[in-house]
PDB file of C-alpha atoms and ligand atoms in Angstrom:
ATOM      1  CA  MET A   1      -0.054   0.080  -0.012  1.00  0.00           C
ATOM      2  CA  ALA A   2       1.336   3.509  -0.908  1.00  0.00           C
ATOM      3  CA  ARG A   3       2.515   5.645   2.023  1.00  0.00           C
ATOM      4  CA  LYS A   4       0.746   8.870   2.894  1.00  0.00           C
ATOM      5  CA  LEU A   5       3.619  11.466   3.037  1.00  0.00           C
ATOM      6  CA  THR A   6       3.370  14.555   5.136  1.00  0.00           C
ATOM      7  CA  PHE A   7       5.281  17.560   3.836  1.00  0.00           C
ATOM      8  CA  ASN A   8       6.140  20.436   6.247  1.00  0.00           C
ATOM      9  CA  ILE A   9       7.197  23.232   3.941  1.00  0.00           C
ATOM     10  CA  PHE A  10       8.668  26.653   4.950  1.00  0.00           C
ATOM     11  CA  ARG A  11       6.474  29.582   3.570  1.00  0.00           C
ATOM     12  CA  TYR A  12       7.486  33.307   3.406  1.00  0.00           C
ATOM     13  CA  ASN A  13       7.302  35.943   0.805  1.00  0.00           C
ATOM     14  CA  PRO A  14       9.800  38.598   1.696  1.00  0.00           C
ATOM     15  CA  GLN A  15       8.210  40.978  -0.985  1.00  0.00           C
ATOM     16  CA  ASP A  16       4.853  40.816   0.822  1.00  0.00           C
ATOM     17  CA  PRO A  17       4.816  43.101   4.200  1.00  0.00           C
ATOM     18  CA  GLU A  18       1.888  40.951   5.391  1.00  0.00           C
ATOM     19  CA  SER A  19       3.802  37.615   5.074  1.00  0.00           C
ATOM     20  CA  VAL A  20       4.993  35.871   8.232  1.00  0.00           C
ATOM     21  CA  PRO A  21       7.568  33.102   8.143  1.00  0.00           C
ATOM     22  CA  HIS A  22       5.690  29.860   8.860  1.00  0.00           C
ATOM     23  CA  SER A  23       5.370  26.204   7.905  1.00  0.00           C
ATOM     24  CA  ASP A  24       2.479  24.824   5.951  1.00  0.00           C
ATOM     25  CA  THR A  25       1.566  21.153   5.913  1.00  0.00           C
ATOM     26  CA  PHE A  26       0.500  19.191   2.875  1.00  0.00           C
ATOM     27  CA  TYR A  27      -0.310  15.497   2.361  1.00  0.00           C
ATOM     28  CA  LEU A  28       0.353  13.333  -0.568  1.00  0.00           C
ATOM     29  CA  GLU A  29       0.166   9.718  -1.554  1.00  0.00           C
ATOM     30  CA  GLU A  30       3.590   8.379  -2.506  1.00  0.00           C
ATOM     31  CA  ALA A  31       4.003   7.163  -6.103  1.00  0.00           C
ATOM     32  CA  GLU A  32       6.431   4.791  -7.747  1.00  0.00           C
ATOM     33  CA  ARG A  33       9.833   6.506  -8.278  1.00  0.00           C
ATOM     34  CA  MET A  34       8.539   9.811  -6.794  1.00  0.00           C
ATOM     35  CA  THR A  35      11.086  12.487  -6.406  1.00  0.00           C
ATOM     36  CA  LEU A  36      10.661  15.527  -4.261  1.00  0.00           C
ATOM     37  CA  TYR A  37      10.635  17.553  -7.475  1.00  0.00           C
ATOM     38  CA  ILE A  38       7.537  15.523  -8.507  1.00  0.00           C
ATOM     39  CA  ALA A  39       5.994  15.820  -5.040  1.00  0.00           C
ATOM     40  CA  LEU A  40       6.307  19.640  -4.906  1.00  0.00           C
ATOM     41  CA  THR A  41       5.100  19.964  -8.463  1.00  0.00           C
ATOM     42  CA  ARG A  42       1.891  17.902  -7.596  1.00  0.00           C
ATOM     43  CA  ILE A  43       1.356  19.998  -4.322  1.00  0.00           C
ATOM     44  CA  MET A  44       1.757  23.055  -6.525  1.00  0.00           C
ATOM     45  CA  GLU A  45      -0.681  21.949  -9.165  1.00  0.00           C
ATOM     46  CA  GLU A  46      -3.216  20.205  -7.038  1.00  0.00           C
ATOM     47  CA  GLN A  47      -3.158  22.056  -3.637  1.00  0.00           C
ATOM     48  CA  ASP A  48      -1.365  25.393  -3.626  1.00  0.00           C
ATOM     49  CA  PRO A  49      -0.441  27.175  -6.665  1.00  0.00           C
ATOM     50  CA  SER A  50       1.452  29.912  -4.754  1.00  0.00           C
ATOM     51  CA  LEU A  51       4.117  27.504  -3.650  1.00  0.00           C
ATOM     52  CA  THR A  52       7.436  28.838  -4.781  1.00  0.00           C
ATOM     53  CA  PHE A  53      10.443  26.540  -5.576  1.00  0.00           C
ATOM     54  CA  ASP A  54      13.104  26.447  -8.316  1.00  0.00           C
ATOM     55  CA  PHE A  55      13.891  23.813 -11.051  1.00  0.00           C
ATOM     56  CA  CYS A  56      15.093  23.732 -14.408  1.00  0.00           C
ATOM     57  CA  CYS A  57      16.727  20.464 -15.688  1.00  0.00           C
ATOM     58  CA  ARG A  58      15.074  17.900 -13.497  1.00  0.00           C
ATOM     59  CA  ALA A  59      18.222  15.637 -13.864  1.00  0.00           C
ATOM     60  CA  GLY A  60      20.700  17.001 -11.356  1.00  0.00           C
ATOM     61  CA  ILE A  61      22.565  19.193 -13.760  1.00  0.00           C
ATOM     62  CA  CYS A  62      21.518  22.802 -13.322  1.00  0.00           C
ATOM     63  CA  GLY A  63      21.743  22.911  -9.522  1.00  0.00           C
ATOM     64  CA  ALA A  64      18.544  25.008  -9.246  1.00  0.00           C
ATOM     65  CA  CYS A  65      16.451  22.753  -7.056  1.00  0.00           C
ATOM     66  CA  ALA A  66      18.728  22.623  -4.062  1.00  0.00           C
ATOM     67  CA  MET A  67      16.939  22.942  -0.652  1.00  0.00           C
ATOM     68  CA  VAL A  68      17.316  21.677   2.961  1.00  0.00           C
ATOM     69  CA  ILE A  69      15.585  18.202   3.065  1.00  0.00           C
ATOM     70  CA  ASN A  70      14.959  16.983   6.436  1.00  0.00           C
ATOM     71  CA  GLY A  71      17.938  19.034   7.738  1.00  0.00           C
ATOM     72  CA  ARG A  72      20.356  18.204   4.968  1.00  0.00           C
ATOM     73  CA  PRO A  73      21.087  20.283   1.826  1.00  0.00           C
ATOM     74  CA  GLY A  74      20.298  18.347  -1.381  1.00  0.00           C
ATOM     75  CA  LEU A  75      18.688  18.405  -4.834  1.00  0.00           C
ATOM     76  CA  ALA A  76      14.900  17.939  -4.815  1.00  0.00           C
ATOM     77  CA  CYS A  77      14.991  16.363  -8.452  1.00  0.00           C
ATOM     78  CA  LYS A  78      17.609  13.836  -7.266  1.00  0.00           C
ATOM     79  CA  THR A  79      15.917  12.908  -4.058  1.00  0.00           C
ATOM     80  CA  LEU A  80      13.538   9.890  -4.099  1.00  0.00           C
ATOM     81  CA  THR A  81      10.632  10.176  -1.480  1.00  0.00           C
ATOM     82  CA  LYS A  82      11.272   6.491  -0.879  1.00  0.00           C
ATOM     83  CA  GLU A  83      14.646   7.440   0.670  1.00  0.00           C
ATOM     84  CA  GLN A  84      12.823   9.684   3.233  1.00  0.00           C
ATOM     85  CA  PRO A  85      10.612   9.106   6.189  1.00  0.00           C
ATOM     86  CA  ASP A  86       6.868   9.497   6.133  1.00  0.00           C
ATOM     87  CA  GLU A  87       7.390  13.100   7.299  1.00  0.00           C
ATOM     88  CA  ILE A  88       9.387  15.425   5.124  1.00  0.00           C
ATOM     89  CA  THR A  89      10.486  18.901   6.242  1.00  0.00           C
ATOM     90  CA  LEU A  90      11.692  21.264   3.495  1.00  0.00           C
ATOM     91  CA  MET A  91      13.380  24.584   4.107  1.00  0.00           C
ATOM     92  CA  PRO A  92      15.237  26.964   1.751  1.00  0.00           C
ATOM     93  CA  LEU A  93      18.917  26.925   1.698  1.00  0.00           C
ATOM     94  CA  PRO A  94      20.533  29.328   4.336  1.00  0.00           C
ATOM     95  CA  VAL A  95      23.255  31.864   3.433  1.00  0.00           C
ATOM     96  CA  PHE A  96      21.561  32.846   0.044  1.00  0.00           C
ATOM     97  CA  LYS A  97      18.931  35.584  -0.356  1.00  0.00           C
ATOM     98  CA  LEU A  98      15.466  34.142  -0.018  1.00  0.00           C
ATOM     99  CA  VAL A  99      13.332  34.666  -3.186  1.00  0.00           C
ATOM    100  CA  GLY A 100      10.265  33.109  -1.606  1.00  0.00           C
ATOM    101  CA  ASP A 101       9.317  29.786   0.234  1.00  0.00           C
ATOM    102  CA  LEU A 102      11.903  27.343  -0.996  1.00  0.00           C
ATOM    103  CA  SER A 103      13.447  29.563  -3.731  1.00  0.00           C
ATOM    104  CA  VAL A 104      16.801  31.289  -3.048  1.00  0.00           C
ATOM    105  CA  ASP A 105      19.072  33.382  -5.170  1.00  0.00           C
ATOM    106  CA  THR A 106      22.240  31.453  -5.567  1.00  0.00           C
ATOM    107  CA  GLY A 107      23.161  33.246  -8.932  1.00  0.00           C
ATOM    108  CA  THR A 108      24.072  36.596  -7.245  1.00  0.00           C
ATOM    109  CA  TRP A 109      26.102  34.823  -4.665  1.00  0.00           C
ATOM    110  CA  PHE A 110      28.073  32.678  -7.144  1.00  0.00           C
ATOM    111  CA  ARG A 111      28.652  35.622  -9.471  1.00  0.00           C
ATOM    112  CA  ALA A 112      30.218  37.690  -6.563  1.00  0.00           C
ATOM    113  CA  MET A 113      32.145  34.562  -5.346  1.00  0.00           C
ATOM    114  CA  ASN A 114      33.657  33.946  -8.938  1.00  0.00           C
ATOM    115  CA  GLU A 115      34.600  37.644  -9.290  1.00  0.00           C
ATOM    116  CA  LYS A 116      36.257  37.615  -5.793  1.00  0.00           C
ATOM    117  CA  VAL A 117      38.394  34.651  -6.604  1.00  0.00           C
ATOM    118  CA  GLU A 118      39.065  35.642 -10.131  1.00  0.00           C
ATOM    119  CA  SER A 119      37.653  32.401 -11.297  1.00  0.00           C
ATOM    120  CA  TRP A 120      39.117  32.535 -14.799  1.00  0.00           C
ATOM    121  CA  VAL A 121      42.279  31.540 -16.674  1.00  0.00           C
ATOM    122  CA  HIS A 122      44.879  34.410 -16.051  1.00  0.00           C
ATOM    123  CA  THR A 123      47.211  34.693 -19.064  1.00  0.00           C
ATOM    124  CA  ASP A 124      49.099  37.186 -21.018  1.00  0.00           C
ATOM    125  CA  LYS A 125      48.914  35.291 -24.131  1.00  0.00           C
ATOM    126  CA  LYS A 126      46.923  36.823 -26.876  1.00  0.00           C
ATOM    127  CA  MET A 127      44.271  34.604 -28.539  1.00  0.00           C
ATOM    128  CA  ASP A 128      45.375  33.666 -32.166  1.00  0.00           C
ATOM    129  CA  PRO A 129      42.458  32.111 -33.951  1.00  0.00           C
ATOM    130  CA  THR A 130      44.736  31.012 -36.819  1.00  0.00           C
ATOM    131  CA  VAL A 131      46.831  28.451 -34.754  1.00  0.00           C
ATOM    132  CA  GLN A 132      45.797  25.035 -33.399  1.00  0.00           C
ATOM    133  CA  GLU A 133      44.575  24.782 -30.006  1.00  0.00           C
ATOM    134  CA  GLU A 134      47.341  23.956 -27.417  1.00  0.00           C
ATOM    135  CA  ARG A 135      47.111  20.271 -26.440  1.00  0.00           C
ATOM    136  CA  MET A 136      46.730  19.180 -22.817  1.00  0.00           C
ATOM    137  CA  ASP A 137      47.768  15.974 -21.380  1.00  0.00           C
ATOM    138  CA  ASN A 138      44.632  13.736 -21.113  1.00  0.00           C
ATOM    139  CA  ALA A 139      45.117  12.691 -17.498  1.00  0.00           C
ATOM    140  CA  LEU A 140      45.562  16.277 -16.313  1.00  0.00           C
ATOM    141  CA  ALA A 141      42.388  17.347 -18.545  1.00  0.00           C
ATOM    142  CA  GLU A 142      40.465  14.664 -16.810  1.00  0.00           C
ATOM    143  CA  GLU A 143      41.591  15.934 -13.297  1.00  0.00           C
ATOM    144  CA  ILE A 144      40.531  19.404 -14.281  1.00  0.00           C
ATOM    145  CA  TYR A 145      37.272  18.200 -15.620  1.00  0.00           C
ATOM    146  CA  GLU A 146      36.527  16.240 -12.432  1.00  0.00           C
ATOM    147  CA  LEU A 147      36.509  19.675 -10.544  1.00  0.00           C
ATOM    148  CA  GLU A 148      34.703  21.429 -13.249  1.00  0.00           C
ATOM    149  CA  ARG A 149      31.568  19.243 -12.560  1.00  0.00           C
ATOM    150  CA  CYS A 150      30.418  21.677  -9.957  1.00  0.00           C
ATOM    151  CA  VAL A 151      26.762  22.740 -10.761  1.00  0.00           C
ATOM    152  CA  GLU A 152      26.912  25.810  -8.241  1.00  0.00           C
ATOM    153  CA  CYS A 153      23.795  24.374  -6.484  1.00  0.00           C
ATOM    154  CA  GLY A 154      24.943  25.964  -3.118  1.00  0.00           C
ATOM    155  CA  CYS A 155      24.551  22.718  -0.954  1.00  0.00           C
ATOM    156  CA  CYS A 156      28.072  22.942   0.111  1.00  0.00           C
ATOM    157  CA  VAL A 157      27.788  26.503   1.206  1.00  0.00           C
ATOM    158  CA  ALA A 158      24.573  26.009   3.024  1.00  0.00           C
ATOM    159  CA  ALA A 159      25.989  23.155   4.991  1.00  0.00           C
ATOM    160  CA  CYS A 160      29.204  25.057   5.793  1.00  0.00           C
ATOM    161  CA  GLY A 161      29.668  26.337   9.411  1.00  0.00           C
ATOM    162  CA  THR A 162      31.930  29.168   8.353  1.00  0.00           C
ATOM    163  CA  ALA A 163      29.702  30.363   5.576  1.00  0.00           C
ATOM    164  CA  ASN A 164      26.737  30.361   7.915  1.00  0.00           C
ATOM    165  CA  MET A 165      28.614  32.570  10.359  1.00  0.00           C
ATOM    166  CA  ARG A 166      30.471  34.934   8.024  1.00  0.00           C
ATOM    167  CA  GLU A 167      29.314  36.507   4.845  1.00  0.00           C
ATOM    168  CA  ASP A 168      32.777  37.079   3.426  1.00  0.00           C
ATOM    169  CA  PHE A 169      33.774  33.316   3.468  1.00  0.00           C
ATOM    170  CA  VAL A 170      34.121  32.104  -0.206  1.00  0.00           C
ATOM    171  CA  GLY A 171      33.137  28.586   0.537  1.00  0.00           C
ATOM    172  CA  ALA A 172      34.015  25.152  -0.784  1.00  0.00           C
ATOM    173  CA  ALA A 173      32.778  25.834  -4.297  1.00  0.00           C
ATOM    174  CA  ALA A 174      35.164  28.678  -4.652  1.00  0.00           C
ATOM    175  CA  LEU A 175      38.050  26.954  -3.125  1.00  0.00           C
ATOM    176  CA  ASN A 176      37.450  24.042  -5.538  1.00  0.00           C
ATOM    177  CA  ARG A 177      37.415  26.513  -8.422  1.00  0.00           C
ATOM    178  CA  ILE A 178      40.881  27.721  -7.220  1.00  0.00           C
ATOM    179  CA  ALA A 179      42.261  24.314  -6.988  1.00  0.00           C
ATOM    180  CA  ARG A 180      41.064  23.708 -10.425  1.00  0.00           C
ATOM    181  CA  PHE A 181      42.857  26.802 -11.827  1.00  0.00           C
ATOM    182  CA  LEU A 182      46.155  25.781  -9.788  1.00  0.00           C
ATOM    183  CA  MET A 183      46.167  22.561 -11.749  1.00  0.00           C
ATOM    184  CA  ASP A 184      45.651  24.402 -15.181  1.00  0.00           C
ATOM    185  CA  PRO A 185      49.123  24.915 -16.878  1.00  0.00           C
ATOM    186  CA  ARG A 186      47.420  27.714 -18.856  1.00  0.00           C
ATOM    187  CA  ASP A 187      46.991  29.880 -15.785  1.00  0.00           C
ATOM    188  CA  GLU A 188      49.964  31.987 -15.300  1.00  0.00           C
ATOM    189  CA  ARG A 189      49.319  33.208 -11.705  1.00  0.00           C
ATOM    190  CA  SER A 190      52.195  32.864  -9.148  1.00  0.00           C
ATOM    191  CA  GLU A 191      51.634  31.115  -5.892  1.00  0.00           C
ATOM    192  CA  LYS A 192      51.782  34.596  -4.206  1.00  0.00           C
ATOM    193  CA  GLU A 193      48.957  35.822  -6.586  1.00  0.00           C
ATOM    194  CA  TYR A 194      46.723  32.748  -5.576  1.00  0.00           C
ATOM    195  CA  PHE A 195      47.796  33.488  -2.014  1.00  0.00           C
ATOM    196  CA  GLU A 196      46.467  37.124  -2.268  1.00  0.00           C
ATOM    197  CA  VAL A 197      43.125  35.655  -3.408  1.00  0.00           C
ATOM    198  CA  VAL A 198      42.477  32.664  -0.986  1.00  0.00           C
ATOM    199  CA  GLY A 199      45.315  32.811   1.551  1.00  0.00           C
ATOM    200  CA  THR A 200      43.072  34.493   4.075  1.00  0.00           C
ATOM    201  CA  ASP A 201      40.186  33.908   6.619  1.00  0.00           C
ATOM    202  CA  GLU A 202      37.822  34.575   3.960  1.00  0.00           C
ATOM    203  CA  GLY A 203      39.537  31.813   1.909  1.00  0.00           C
ATOM    204  CA  ILE A 204      41.025  28.586   2.780  1.00  0.00           C
ATOM    205  CA  PHE A 205      42.294  29.604   6.353  1.00  0.00           C
ATOM    206  CA  GLY A 206      38.574  30.342   7.353  1.00  0.00           C
ATOM    207  CA  CYS A 207      37.738  26.702   6.546  1.00  0.00           C
ATOM    208  CA  MET A 208      37.237  24.596   9.723  1.00  0.00           C
ATOM    209  CA  GLY A 209      37.887  21.360   7.737  1.00  0.00           C
ATOM    210  CA  LEU A 210      34.957  19.299   9.088  1.00  0.00           C
ATOM    211  CA  LEU A 211      33.897  18.517   5.599  1.00  0.00           C
ATOM    212  CA  ALA A 212      30.081  18.986   5.596  1.00  0.00           C
ATOM    213  CA  CYS A 213      30.583  20.290   2.131  1.00  0.00           C
ATOM    214  CA  GLU A 214      31.903  17.098   0.684  1.00  0.00           C
ATOM    215  CA  ASP A 215      29.212  15.103   2.646  1.00  0.00           C
ATOM    216  CA  VAL A 216      26.394  16.894   0.898  1.00  0.00           C
ATOM    217  CA  CYS A 217      27.811  17.628  -2.473  1.00  0.00           C
ATOM    218  CA  PRO A 218      25.261  16.027  -4.986  1.00  0.00           C
ATOM    219  CA  LYS A 219      28.087  15.883  -7.684  1.00  0.00           C
ATOM    220  CA  GLU A 220      30.475  13.960  -5.165  1.00  0.00           C
ATOM    221  CA  LEU A 221      33.194  16.353  -5.801  1.00  0.00           C
ATOM    222  CA  PRO A 222      36.531  15.482  -4.085  1.00  0.00           C
ATOM    223  CA  LEU A 223      36.238  18.588  -1.928  1.00  0.00           C
ATOM    224  CA  GLN A 224      38.218  16.942   0.920  1.00  0.00           C
ATOM    225  CA  ASP A 225      41.248  16.259  -1.207  1.00  0.00           C
ATOM    226  CA  GLN A 226      41.200  19.640  -2.868  1.00  0.00           C
ATOM    227  CA  LEU A 227      40.757  21.697   0.343  1.00  0.00           C
ATOM    228  CA  GLY A 228      43.725  19.656   1.853  1.00  0.00           C
ATOM    229  CA  ILE A 229      45.862  20.482  -1.156  1.00  0.00           C
ATOM    230  CA  LEU A 230      45.104  23.915  -1.169  1.00  0.00           C
ATOM    231  CA  ARG A 231      45.631  24.455   2.616  1.00  0.00           C
ATOM    232  CA  ARG A 232      49.030  22.854   2.263  1.00  0.00           C
ATOM    233  CA  LYS A 233      49.974  25.040  -0.616  1.00  0.00           C
ATOM    234  CA  MET A 234      48.815  28.303   0.835  1.00  0.00           C
ATOM    235  CA  GLY A 235      50.406  27.401   4.262  1.00  0.00           C
ATOM    236  CA  TRP A 236      53.674  26.748   2.410  1.00  0.00           C
ATOM    237  CA  THR A 237      53.298  30.001   0.533  1.00  0.00           C
ATOM    238  CA  ALA A 238      52.722  31.761   3.727  1.00  0.00           C
ATOM    239  CA  VAL A 239      55.860  30.400   5.374  1.00  0.00           C
ATOM    240  CA  LYS A 240      57.860  31.231   2.168  1.00  0.00           C
ATOM    241  CA  GLN A 241      56.746  34.864   2.384  1.00  0.00           C
ATOM    242  CA  LEU A 242      57.495  35.014   6.161  1.00  0.00           C
ATOM    243  CA  PHE A 243      61.146  33.686   5.632  1.00  0.00           C
ATOM    244  CA  ARG A 244      61.326  35.771   2.255  1.00  0.00           C
ATOM    245  CA  LEU A 245      61.930  32.657   0.309  1.00  0.00           C
ATOM    246  CA  SER A 246      60.870  32.820  -3.458  1.00  0.00           C
ATOM    247  CA  ALA A 247      57.238  32.264  -3.921  1.00  0.00           C
TER     248      ALA A 247
HETATM  249  S1  SF4 B   1      35.446  21.905   5.260  1.00  0.00           S
HETATM  250 FE1  SF4 B   1      35.625  24.112   5.054  1.00  0.00          FE
HETATM  251  S2  SF4 B   1      34.382  24.628   3.281  1.00  0.00           S
HETATM  252 FE2  SF4 B   1      33.799  22.454   3.892  1.00  0.00          FE
HETATM  253  S3  SF4 B   1      31.853  22.722   5.159  1.00  0.00           S
HETATM  254 FE3  SF4 B   1      33.812  22.859   6.517  1.00  0.00          FE
HETATM  255  S4  SF4 B   1      34.386  24.813   6.835  1.00  0.00           S
HETATM  256 FE4  SF4 B   1      32.936  24.850   5.008  1.00  0.00          FE
HETATM  257  S1  SF4 B   2      30.804  21.727  -4.918  1.00  0.00           S
HETATM  258 FE1  SF4 B   2      29.147  20.322  -5.067  1.00  0.00          FE
HETATM  259  S2  SF4 B   2      27.701  21.218  -3.467  1.00  0.00           S
HETATM  260 FE2  SF4 B   2      29.018  22.794  -3.851  1.00  0.00          FE
HETATM  261  S3  SF4 B   2      28.056  24.163  -5.385  1.00  0.00           S
HETATM  262 FE3  SF4 B   2      29.344  22.526  -6.535  1.00  0.00          FE
HETATM  263  S4  SF4 B   2      28.051  20.887  -6.992  1.00  0.00           S
HETATM  264 FE4  SF4 B   2      26.927  22.029  -5.344  1.00  0.00          FE
HETATM  265  S1  FES B   3      16.157  20.824 -11.533  1.00  0.00           S
HETATM  266 FE1  FES B   3      18.217  20.937 -12.119  1.00  0.00          FE
HETATM  267  S2  FES B   3      19.382  19.966 -10.533  1.00  0.00           S
HETATM  268 FE2  FES B   3      17.423  19.718 -10.036  1.00  0.00          FE
END
């Protein structure tokens, strides 16, 4: 017999002065292969058309549907209701600006973060469209691609103690971005230049290393390894700067 699911959903419209943060309860009969995205769509279509939540790809690719599911950040479209208890509590991701109900503005946060850590290849080489692309070693290209799989869903930031406490912390997604550029032979930044970007409390030294970020990352990025490598590299650059060794 199908389970009857209870959904406790956070409701609040920050644009409406009359709106007060509260939780609404909805009931739904569980269906085969039901995801939270399907459940929310059914609640919106059948019970409350004002329910606000984000989605786009419905396949774990765009990162739009991230929310806090029974206390843990995750993607609604990748979460099967059968993996959850009968009662499911859904909250918007913390840290990001609330748009309404379960919808948050991750885009503005990620744009600012990418600018802050200068998330692009730094090179003085001029692009020449007449020459062939430079080749990259396959194994290295794959290593870089592994880190490029981040979909900027914001789950790692929402789960991060430091990001919840301080607004200026760049979060695991940004540190992962820097780790990716450090690997890239086309990026001509020196260790000192990287240090200026992430060798601070807003960067790698603000990270407490408890790794909630890796636990919740829906793309299973190797954040633990990358944060460790970055911490060691930036620590070593700090020592070299202190003793005026070349960096
Ligand atoms: S390991 Fe660092 S980045 Fe990851 S959740 Fe903890 S403090 Fe945040
Ligand atoms: S690192 Fe993982 S959890 Fe963080 S934004 Fe990227 S995909 Fe989402
Ligand atoms: S809707 Fe795109 S990741 Fe869920």
